[in-house]
Structures are given as C-alpha cells and as structure tokens.
Short mmCIF file of C-alpha atoms in Angstrom, two decimals:
data_model
loop_
_atom_site.label_atom_id
_atom_site.label_comp_id
_atom_site.label_asym_id
_atom_site.label_seq_id
_atom_site.Cartn_x
_atom_site.Cartn_y
_atom_site.Cartn_z
CA UNK A 87 98.95 93.61 124.39
CA UNK A 88 97.35 90.19 123.75
CA UNK A 89 98.99 87.63 121.50
CA UNK A 90 96.07 87.98 119.11
CA UNK A 91 96.46 91.76 119.02
CA UNK A 92 100.14 91.82 118.06
CA UNK A 93 99.68 90.45 114.52
CA UNK A 94 96.90 92.98 113.95
CA UNK A 95 99.03 95.86 115.25
CA UNK A 96 101.98 94.76 113.10
CA UNK A 97 99.76 94.58 110.02
CA UNK A 98 98.22 98.00 110.68
CA UNK A 99 101.63 99.57 111.28
CA UNK A 100 102.97 97.97 108.10
CA UNK A 101 99.93 99.20 106.15
CA UNK A 102 100.19 102.77 107.39
CA UNK A 103 103.95 102.92 107.01
CA UNK A 104 103.89 101.49 103.51
CA UNK A 105 101.09 103.85 102.48
CA UNK A 106 103.08 106.83 103.69
CA UNK A 107 106.36 105.60 102.22
CA UNK A 108 104.88 104.84 98.82
CA UNK A 109 102.98 108.09 98.71
CA UNK A 110 106.41 109.68 98.52
CA UNK A 111 107.68 107.21 95.97
CA UNK A 112 104.75 107.44 93.57
CA UNK A 113 104.27 111.19 93.50
CA UNK A 114 107.68 111.20 91.86
CA UNK A 115 106.44 108.80 89.16
CA UNK A 116 103.38 110.93 88.47
CA UNK A 117 105.47 114.08 88.25
CA UNK A 118 107.98 112.32 85.97
CA UNK A 119 105.17 111.40 83.59
CA UNK A 120 103.43 114.80 83.57
CA UNK A 121 105.83 117.59 84.51
CA UNK A 122 109.55 116.78 84.73
CA UNK A 123 110.12 116.62 80.97
CA UNK A 124 109.12 120.30 80.78
CA UNK A 125 110.93 121.75 83.80
CA UNK A 126 114.10 119.66 84.02
CA UNK A 127 114.71 118.75 80.34
CA UNK A 128 113.17 121.63 78.35
CA UNK A 129 116.07 121.89 75.86
CA UNK A 130 115.33 118.39 74.54
CA UNK A 131 112.73 117.48 71.97
CA UNK A 132 109.36 116.53 73.52
CA UNK A 133 109.97 112.82 72.89
CA UNK A 134 113.52 112.92 74.28
CA UNK A 135 112.44 114.98 77.25
CA UNK A 136 109.77 112.40 78.11
CA UNK A 137 112.30 109.58 77.78
CA UNK A 138 114.78 111.38 80.06
CA UNK A 139 112.10 112.16 82.64
CA UNK A 140 111.05 108.50 82.73
CA UNK A 141 114.72 107.53 83.04
CA UNK A 142 114.99 109.56 86.25
CA UNK A 143 112.09 107.49 87.58
CA UNK A 144 114.04 104.35 86.72
CA UNK A 145 117.25 105.67 88.28
CA UNK A 146 115.68 105.30 91.72
CA UNK A 147 115.59 101.58 91.11
CA UNK A 148 119.37 101.50 90.61
CA UNK A 149 119.90 102.43 94.24
CA UNK A 150 117.46 99.81 95.46
CA UNK A 151 119.78 96.77 95.15
CA UNK A 152 122.54 98.71 96.94
CA UNK A 153 120.15 99.73 99.70
CA UNK A 154 118.88 96.15 99.93
CA UNK A 155 122.37 94.85 100.77
CA UNK A 156 122.91 97.53 103.42
CA UNK A 157 119.45 97.57 104.98
CA UNK A 158 119.06 93.79 104.66
CA UNK A 159 122.22 93.32 106.73
CA UNK A 160 120.99 95.83 109.31
CA UNK A 161 117.54 94.24 109.57
CA UNK A 162 118.78 90.68 110.02
CA UNK A 163 121.53 91.64 112.48
CA UNK A 164 119.94 94.46 114.50
CA UNK A 165 116.21 93.96 114.03
CA UNK A 166 113.28 94.77 111.76
CA UNK A 167 112.18 97.90 113.65
CA UNK A 168 115.45 99.76 113.06
CA UNK A 169 115.10 99.36 109.31
CA UNK A 170 111.50 100.54 109.26
CA UNK A 171 112.32 103.76 111.12
CA UNK A 172 115.39 104.48 108.96
CA UNK A 173 113.59 104.06 105.65
CA UNK A 174 110.82 106.45 106.59
CA UNK A 175 113.18 109.25 107.64
CA UNK A 176 115.25 108.95 104.46
CA UNK A 177 112.25 108.87 102.17
CA UNK A 178 110.52 111.84 103.76
CA UNK A 179 113.63 114.01 103.66
CA UNK A 180 114.62 113.25 100.07
CA UNK A 181 111.06 113.72 98.80
CA UNK A 182 110.67 117.10 100.50
CA UNK A 183 113.93 118.27 98.91
CA UNK A 184 112.71 117.31 95.43
CA UNK A 185 109.97 119.91 95.89
CA UNK A 186 112.63 122.52 96.70
CA UNK A 187 114.77 121.94 93.60
CA UNK A 188 115.52 124.75 91.15
CA UNK A 189 114.47 124.12 87.55
CA UNK A 190 116.61 123.83 84.42
CA UNK A 191 115.81 127.41 83.47
CA UNK A 192 117.20 128.59 86.82
CA UNK A 193 120.44 126.60 87.20
CA UNK A 194 120.88 124.62 84.01
CA UNK A 195 122.25 121.06 84.15
CA UNK A 196 122.62 121.20 87.93
CA UNK A 197 118.83 120.83 88.23
CA UNK A 198 118.52 117.35 86.66
CA UNK A 199 121.73 116.25 88.44
CA UNK A 200 120.25 117.14 91.83
CA UNK A 201 117.01 115.45 90.82
CA UNK A 202 118.86 112.22 90.10
CA UNK A 203 120.75 112.38 93.43
CA UNK A 204 117.54 112.73 95.42
CA UNK A 205 115.89 109.99 93.39
CA UNK A 206 118.80 107.71 94.31
CA UNK A 207 118.17 108.50 97.98
CA UNK A 208 114.51 107.58 97.52
CA UNK A 209 115.47 104.29 95.93
CA UNK A 210 117.95 103.46 98.70
CA UNK A 211 115.28 104.11 101.31
CA UNK A 212 112.48 102.14 99.73
CA UNK A 213 114.75 99.10 99.27
CA UNK A 214 114.28 98.05 102.88
CA UNK A 215 110.69 99.18 103.33
CA UNK A 216 108.68 96.25 101.99
CA UNK A 217 111.13 93.57 103.13
CA UNK A 218 111.15 95.04 106.63
CA UNK A 219 107.38 95.40 106.82
CA UNK A 220 106.83 91.93 105.34
CA UNK A 221 109.26 90.33 107.79
CA UNK A 222 107.58 92.14 110.67
CA UNK A 223 104.05 91.02 109.77
CA UNK A 224 104.98 87.48 108.70
CA UNK A 225 106.85 86.78 111.94
CA UNK A 226 103.94 88.09 114.02
CA UNK A 227 101.21 86.32 112.02
CA UNK A 228 99.40 83.05 112.87
CA UNK A 229 100.62 80.19 110.67
CA UNK A 230 97.32 79.76 108.85
CA UNK A 231 96.98 83.48 108.00
CA UNK A 232 100.47 84.56 107.02
CA UNK A 233 99.49 85.64 103.50
CA UNK A 234 96.49 87.56 104.79
CA UNK A 235 98.49 89.58 107.30
CA UNK A 236 101.51 90.20 105.05
CA UNK A 237 99.20 91.28 102.23
CA UNK A 238 98.51 94.47 104.19
CA UNK A 239 102.00 95.70 103.34
CA UNK A 240 101.12 95.74 99.63
CA UNK A 241 97.64 96.94 100.49
CA UNK A 242 99.31 99.96 102.04
CA UNK A 243 101.45 100.40 98.95
CA UNK A 244 98.32 100.68 96.81
CA UNK A 245 96.81 103.11 99.30
CA UNK A 246 99.93 105.23 98.96
CA UNK A 247 99.36 105.33 95.21
CA UNK A 248 95.76 106.43 95.79
CA UNK A 249 96.87 109.28 98.04
CA UNK A 250 99.63 110.33 95.65
CA UNK A 251 97.38 110.31 92.59
CA UNK A 252 94.46 111.93 94.42
CA UNK A 253 96.66 114.81 95.55
CA UNK A 254 97.88 115.28 91.99
CA UNK A 255 94.31 115.49 90.64
CA UNK A 256 93.68 119.12 91.67
CA UNK A 257 97.32 119.96 90.94
CA UNK A 258 97.06 118.58 87.39
CA UNK A 259 93.93 120.67 86.83
CA UNK A 260 95.84 123.91 87.42
CA UNK A 261 96.61 126.17 84.47
CA UNK A 262 99.84 125.12 82.75
CA UNK A 263 101.90 128.05 84.01
CA UNK A 264 100.89 127.50 87.65
CA UNK A 265 101.43 123.74 87.39
CA UNK A 266 104.96 124.19 86.08
CA UNK A 267 105.93 127.05 88.40
CA UNK A 268 104.73 125.98 91.88
CA UNK A 269 101.88 123.49 91.66
CA UNK A 270 104.00 120.38 91.09
CA UNK A 271 106.01 121.16 94.25
CA UNK A 272 103.10 120.94 96.71
CA UNK A 273 102.78 117.11 96.85
CA UNK A 274 106.52 116.84 97.55
CA UNK A 275 106.39 119.40 100.37
CA UNK A 276 103.56 117.46 102.00
CA UNK A 277 106.00 114.60 102.61
CA UNK A 278 107.06 116.36 105.83
CA UNK A 279 103.65 115.53 107.30
CA UNK A 280 103.96 112.02 105.90
CA UNK A 281 107.36 111.44 107.49
CA UNK A 282 106.43 112.75 110.93
CA UNK A 283 103.19 110.75 111.12
CA UNK A 284 104.91 107.58 109.95
CA UNK A 285 107.79 107.98 112.36
CA UNK A 286 105.45 108.26 115.34
CA UNK A 287 103.68 105.05 114.28
CA UNK A 288 106.79 103.05 113.50
CA UNK A 289 108.52 103.88 116.80
CA UNK A 290 105.72 102.13 118.72
CA UNK A 291 106.31 98.80 116.97
CA UNK A 292 107.56 95.82 118.95
CA UNK A 293 110.31 93.62 117.57
CA UNK A 294 109.15 90.23 116.22
CA UNK A 295 109.11 87.13 118.46
CA UNK A 296 111.21 85.24 115.90
CA UNK A 297 114.01 87.82 115.98
CA UNK A 298 113.82 88.20 119.77
CA UNK A 299 114.20 84.42 120.04
CA UNK A 300 117.36 84.62 117.95
CA UNK A 301 118.73 87.34 120.20
CA UNK A 302 117.86 85.34 123.32
CA UNK A 303 119.57 82.19 122.01
CA UNK A 304 122.53 84.08 120.54
CA UNK A 305 121.85 82.72 117.04
CA UNK A 306 121.66 86.03 115.16
CA UNK A 307 123.92 85.76 112.12
CA UNK A 308 127.06 87.89 112.46
CA UNK A 309 127.28 88.13 108.68
CA UNK A 310 123.73 87.58 107.36
CA UNK A 311 124.73 88.11 103.73
CA UNK A 312 127.35 85.37 103.92
CA UNK A 313 124.77 82.96 105.32
CA UNK A 314 122.23 84.07 102.73
CA UNK A 315 124.40 83.42 99.70
CA UNK A 316 125.84 80.21 101.11
CA UNK A 317 122.50 78.59 102.00
CA UNK A 318 119.83 80.41 99.97
CA UNK A 319 121.41 81.63 96.74
CA UNK A 320 118.90 79.69 94.64
CA UNK A 321 115.99 81.30 96.49
CA UNK A 322 117.49 84.76 96.02
CA UNK A 323 117.81 84.10 92.28
CA UNK A 324 114.26 82.82 92.13
CA UNK A 325 112.92 85.94 93.84
CA UNK A 326 114.92 88.19 91.50
CA UNK A 327 113.34 86.58 88.45
CA UNK A 328 109.85 86.41 89.94
CA UNK A 329 109.95 90.06 91.02
CA UNK A 330 109.92 91.28 87.41
CA UNK A 331 106.12 91.06 87.74
CA UNK A 332 106.47 94.58 89.16
CA UNK A 333 106.89 95.69 85.53
CA UNK A 334 103.10 95.56 85.25
CA UNK A 335 102.88 98.23 87.94
CA UNK A 336 105.53 100.53 86.45
CA UNK A 337 104.11 100.21 82.93
CA UNK A 338 100.61 100.93 84.22
CA UNK A 339 101.61 103.74 86.58
CA UNK A 340 104.21 105.58 84.50
CA UNK A 341 104.40 104.49 80.86
CA UNK A 342 100.66 104.22 80.19
CA UNK A 343 100.04 107.63 81.79
CA UNK A 344 102.77 109.24 79.71
CA UNK A 345 101.57 107.46 76.55
CA UNK A 346 97.98 108.59 77.12
CA UNK A 347 98.75 112.24 77.91
CA UNK A 348 101.91 113.00 75.94
CA UNK A 349 101.40 110.78 72.86
CA UNK A 350 97.65 110.33 72.45
CA UNK A 351 96.69 113.74 73.82
CA UNK A 352 94.18 112.40 76.35
CA UNK A 353 93.17 114.52 79.32
CA UNK A 354 95.34 114.27 82.46
CA UNK A 355 92.46 114.23 84.95
CA UNK A 356 90.53 111.14 83.73
CA UNK A 357 93.80 109.21 83.30
CA UNK A 358 94.74 110.01 86.89
CA UNK A 359 91.28 108.83 87.95
CA UNK A 360 91.95 105.46 86.32
CA UNK A 361 94.88 105.04 88.68
CA UNK A 362 92.85 106.13 91.69
CA UNK A 363 89.96 103.73 91.03
CA UNK A 364 92.25 100.84 90.10
CA UNK A 365 94.12 101.26 93.37
CA UNK A 366 90.86 101.50 95.31
CA UNK A 367 90.00 98.13 93.77
CA UNK A 368 93.40 96.80 94.80
CA UNK A 369 92.96 97.92 98.41
CA UNK A 370 89.72 95.90 98.52
CA UNK A 371 90.91 92.78 96.69
CA UNK A 372 94.47 92.32 98.01
CA UNK A 373 93.47 90.96 101.45
CA UNK A 374 90.88 88.73 99.77
CA UNK A 375 93.51 87.22 97.48
CA UNK A 376 95.82 86.83 100.48
CA UNK A 377 93.17 84.93 102.42
CA UNK A 378 92.50 82.72 99.39
CA UNK A 379 96.18 81.83 99.12
CA UNK A 380 96.14 80.80 102.80
CA UNK A 381 93.53 78.22 101.79
CA UNK A 382 94.61 76.98 98.35
CA UNK A 383 98.30 77.83 98.22
CA UNK A 384 100.57 80.61 97.05
CA UNK A 385 101.42 79.33 93.59
CA UNK A 386 97.93 78.98 92.04
CA UNK A 387 96.94 82.54 93.01
CA UNK A 388 100.30 84.03 91.97
CA UNK A 389 100.45 82.29 88.59
CA UNK A 390 96.82 83.12 87.81
CA UNK A 391 97.40 86.80 88.49
CA UNK A 392 100.54 86.91 86.34
CA UNK A 393 98.89 85.24 83.35
CA UNK A 394 95.88 87.54 83.64
CA UNK A 395 98.13 90.62 83.56
CA UNK A 396 99.91 89.30 80.45
CA UNK A 397 96.60 89.30 78.59
CA UNK A 398 94.94 92.39 80.04
CA UNK A 399 97.82 94.78 79.35
CA UNK A 400 96.99 94.42 75.64
CA UNK A 401 93.40 95.47 76.35
CA UNK A 402 94.41 98.43 78.49
CA UNK A 403 96.99 99.98 76.15
CA UNK A 404 94.81 99.32 73.10
CA UNK A 405 91.96 101.18 74.80
CA UNK A 406 94.28 104.15 75.30
CA UNK A 407 95.38 103.98 71.65
CA UNK A 408 91.79 104.42 70.45
CA UNK A 409 90.98 107.04 73.09
CA UNK A 410 87.92 105.22 74.49
CA UNK A 411 87.63 106.36 78.10
CA UNK A 412 85.02 103.75 79.06
CA UNK A 413 87.23 100.89 77.88
CA UNK A 414 90.26 102.51 79.48
CA UNK A 415 88.53 102.59 82.87
CA UNK A 416 87.20 99.02 82.59
CA UNK A 417 90.47 97.48 81.39
CA UNK A 418 92.60 99.47 83.85
CA UNK A 419 90.49 98.66 86.89
CA UNK A 420 90.13 94.96 86.04
CA UNK A 421 93.82 94.49 85.24
CA UNK A 422 95.44 96.51 88.00
CA UNK A 423 92.69 96.70 90.59
CA UNK A 424 91.71 93.02 90.55
CA UNK A 425 94.00 90.70 88.60
CA UNK A 426 97.39 92.25 89.41
CA UNK A 427 96.30 92.35 93.06
CA UNK A 428 96.57 88.57 93.17
CA UNK A 429 100.34 88.79 92.68
CA UNK A 430 100.64 91.72 95.11
CA UNK A 431 98.78 89.79 97.80
CA UNK A 432 100.87 86.65 97.56
CA UNK A 433 104.48 87.64 97.05
CA UNK A 434 105.06 89.21 100.51
CA UNK A 435 104.42 85.86 102.19
CA UNK A 436 105.65 83.64 99.36
CA UNK A 437 109.09 85.27 99.11
CA UNK A 438 109.49 85.57 102.87
CA UNK A 439 108.63 81.92 103.41
CA UNK A 440 111.60 80.89 101.26
CA UNK A 441 114.05 82.09 103.93
CA UNK A 442 114.85 81.40 107.58
CA UNK A 443 114.51 84.13 110.21
CA UNK A 444 118.30 84.66 110.18
CA UNK A 445 118.29 85.93 106.58
CA UNK A 446 114.64 86.64 105.80
CA UNK A 447 114.84 90.43 105.55
CA UNK A 448 118.06 90.46 103.51
CA UNK A 449 116.85 87.62 101.27
CA UNK A 450 113.60 89.39 100.45
CA UNK A 451 115.22 92.81 100.15
CA UNK A 452 118.02 91.77 97.82
CA UNK A 453 115.91 89.44 95.69
CA UNK A 454 113.00 91.83 95.24
CA UNK A 455 115.04 94.98 94.76
CA UNK A 456 117.18 93.54 91.99
CA UNK A 457 114.02 92.33 90.28
CA UNK A 458 112.31 95.66 90.91
CA UNK A 459 115.33 97.47 89.47
CA UNK A 460 114.66 95.66 86.20
CA UNK A 461 110.98 96.55 86.47
CA UNK A 462 111.83 100.16 87.23
CA UNK A 463 113.41 100.59 83.84
CA UNK A 464 110.57 98.80 82.05
CA UNK A 465 108.84 102.11 81.11
CA UNK A 466 112.11 103.50 79.72
CA UNK A 467 112.98 100.31 77.83
CA UNK A 468 109.44 99.95 76.53
CA UNK A 469 109.45 103.54 75.29
CA UNK A 470 112.88 103.17 73.70
CA UNK A 471 112.06 99.85 71.97
CA UNK A 472 108.45 100.43 70.98
CA UNK A 473 108.81 104.14 70.26
CA UNK A 474 106.50 106.97 71.26
CA UNK A 475 104.00 106.85 68.41
CA UNK A 476 100.32 105.88 68.57
CA UNK A 477 101.09 102.28 67.51
CA UNK A 478 103.69 101.72 70.23
CA UNK A 479 101.06 100.14 72.50
CA UNK A 480 101.44 96.74 70.83
CA UNK A 481 105.19 96.52 71.36
CA UNK A 482 104.87 97.59 75.00
CA UNK A 483 102.12 95.01 75.56
CA UNK A 484 104.29 92.24 74.14
CA UNK A 485 107.23 93.24 76.33
CA UNK A 486 104.99 93.22 79.41
CA UNK A 487 103.54 89.81 78.53
CA UNK A 488 107.03 88.31 78.17
CA UNK A 489 108.00 89.63 81.60
CA UNK A 490 104.83 88.12 83.09
CA UNK A 491 105.68 84.72 81.60
CA UNK A 492 109.19 84.94 83.06
CA UNK A 493 107.58 85.46 86.45
CA UNK A 494 105.34 82.43 85.95
CA UNK A 495 108.37 80.24 85.16
CA UNK A 496 110.16 81.35 88.34
CA UNK A 497 107.11 80.83 90.56
CA UNK A 498 106.52 77.37 89.09
CA UNK A 499 109.99 76.22 90.25
CA UNK A 500 109.44 77.30 93.87
CA UNK A 501 108.31 75.11 96.75
CA UNK A 502 104.72 75.55 97.95
CA UNK A 503 104.98 76.88 101.51
CA UNK A 504 101.52 77.79 102.74
CA UNK A 505 101.30 74.75 105.06
CA UNK A 506 104.90 74.82 106.31
CA UNK A 507 105.14 75.73 110.05
CA UNK A 508 106.71 79.14 110.65
CA UNK A 509 109.72 77.80 112.53
CA UNK A 510 110.52 75.45 109.62
CA UNK A 511 110.33 78.08 106.88
CA UNK A 512 113.46 78.16 104.73
CA UNK A 513 115.04 75.21 106.52
CA UNK A 514 117.02 73.10 104.07
CA UNK A 515 116.59 69.36 104.49
CA UNK A 516 119.85 67.41 104.45
CA UNK A 517 120.54 65.48 101.25
CA UNK A 518 120.46 61.71 101.96
CA UNK A 519 123.82 59.99 101.54
CA UNK A 520 123.68 56.99 99.24
CA UNK A 521 124.99 53.76 100.68
#
C-alpha cells in the first residue's frame, strides 16, 4: 500500500469500526429512554422507573475509567491494533446478551442486575475504542491534516447513532405489547452482524509507524501509566475537564428524548427522526470542521462549538416544552448536527496531540473516559435536580451551559498544537535553569 493510502485506510477503518461500536452503545441509550423503565423497573412509579432506567445508561460510564486504565496500558505497550480488536469483540458480545435478558416480570430483581452487569461490560469495551482509533489515525496522518483524518473517528460515532436510531424507528412504531415483548430485543440481536463485520475490518489494520518505530528502537514504555502520570498529569487533568462537553451529547440523546416522550407526551417517531437528521448533519459537518481546524487551529473551533452548544440547548429543550415540532427539528439539527460537531471534530486530534507516542493511547483513554463518566450521568443528574415536570427544561439547560463553560476554560489553558510536528507532539521542553 502507498504511503498516501495508509492514512486513508486507517481513517476508513476507524470510521467503520467506530460506527459499528457505537451502534451497539447507543441502541442501549435509546432503549433506556423508551423501554427499560417499563420492562426492568415496572414496580416503580413512572418517574422513578425513568430515573432508574437512565441510571443504567450512566452505569456504563462507571466502567469506562477502569477500562481506560487497562486498555490504555495494553495499547501503549502492545500496540493500537490489539485494543481495537478487543473492544469490538467485547461490545458485540455484551450487546447481544442484553437482547437475551429476561424481564422483571420473569425473574424479578435479577433482571435489572444482569442489565447493569452487561452495561458495565459495554462501558469497559468502549473505553478504549475512541482512544485507540484516534491514536491509529493520528499517527498515520500527514502533519497538516491530522484533525481531518482523526475527525473520521467521531464521524463514525455519529454514523453509529444514525444506524441505531434508524433501526429503532420501525421498532418504536410497533404496538405497545409487541414493542415490550420482543420488538426492543431485535436491535440488540443484530449486534452479532455488527461484531463480525467489524472484526474482519479491524484485523486487516496495520500498526502505526510511530508505534513500530518505538518497537524497533526499544523505547516502548514498560509501564506506560507511570510515565503518563509522571510527565503528563496536567494534560490528563485538562482532558478530563474538557471532556465534559460530551454532556451535550448525552443530554440530547437520552434526557431530551425521555423528556419529550415520557414527560411532554410527544410522539416517539418524530423525536427519533430529530436524532437521525441531526446525526446526518454531523456526518457531513465533522470532517469540514476538522479541516478548518487544520488551517486556523484547534482552540478557536473547539471553543466556538462549546459556546454555541451552551446557548442552543436552551432553544432545543424549550421547543420540546412547547411541543413545536418544527422548532424542535430546527434547534436540534443546528445544535447537534452543526455546532456540536465542531467540538467532535477537534477533540480527537487536540487531545491526542497533548501526549507523546509512548503514552498517547492511555492519556487519551483515561482523560476522556473520566470526563465522559461525568457526562454519562448528566441525564440522571439533570433529571434528579431539575425534576421531571414540564418546566424542568430550564434547569437542565442551565446545567448543560455550565458544563460547556467548564469545557471552554479547560481548552483555553491548553497549548495550540496544530502546527507542531508529529514527532514533537507532547514533548516537554526543559525548564531553563536560572544563573
């Protein structure tokens, strides 16, 4: 394969793998918002059942920091490819088993317990997915197009959401009894196809030149985590704080859907279509934002996207509160499909460029997954704090805006890296000694 073709192949493989992996991850979120409160927590009140169902979505994020430590170590010591194959197998298996679970009416409390266990397996798996794919594409990419190529990882993530939501559209249209008895299981069973297809693709990947160079020169870190926290602890902390921008995604994907259907009584199908069209917009705009950040820098694009989300979440949730479908579609597509895509396009390169090759995968994995763990519980916290009534949209919007501003503060403190040569990324300059 030509040198020019390797970055393209790495980006395509990352896109396809991420799409397949996040198909699995997001069908769980959709089911948690629409179905799980009725089949796994039926003895609770409707409001409590919804809260518990959303909490199981958040539980997956608890396993993500743990998985990040394990898979980050594996990726930086044994290679990026090994992590990418492992994550796909784990995700496919755990997702298929969710579709096989008995309900609360069949086995009682064992049903939600098993649901939580499988969700933890999903979270462990996904913890290494984006960091592995981002490291793979960044280390294959030309220096002047690193953001463009790495943006395809998040582009694939959005595509996975499209597939997940699109498959749920006909399922959600089923009569209530069929939806709750067998319909909800079908998207989970389809993960077998997802896992097999992804595994075939991932096994053809070549290891990155940067990691192969480390192997050839015997400079692979024996204990990557020790090196990471000795030399890059500030960068890890910065990524943790910046990664709370993922709260916009979890609020949009899970909380807003639950609020619209379960609280405001809006129809499931049009609300699912908002997600589909917003993600279609994201698939189109993410590589464009990535290319822009290769020209003007990571920070301006990232900060602009975060500030835009802080404002537009008010418009989106307010539109749901008044039940205006036209405004819901416009606000949802603009916020998530265009503005939020600016942050999604930039962070894969921006976070990765903070670290050297020796600790890049573990640094990104640990930093993002701790931040994402916070974001994963954003729907639960927002529901608990703001309540479940029609007026709760304002409180949730304020919480989201605060999290966006926290992200902006973290990004502002980071070094601009878009013009730094790849081999110098993450290298710490020695502090001059005063005479």
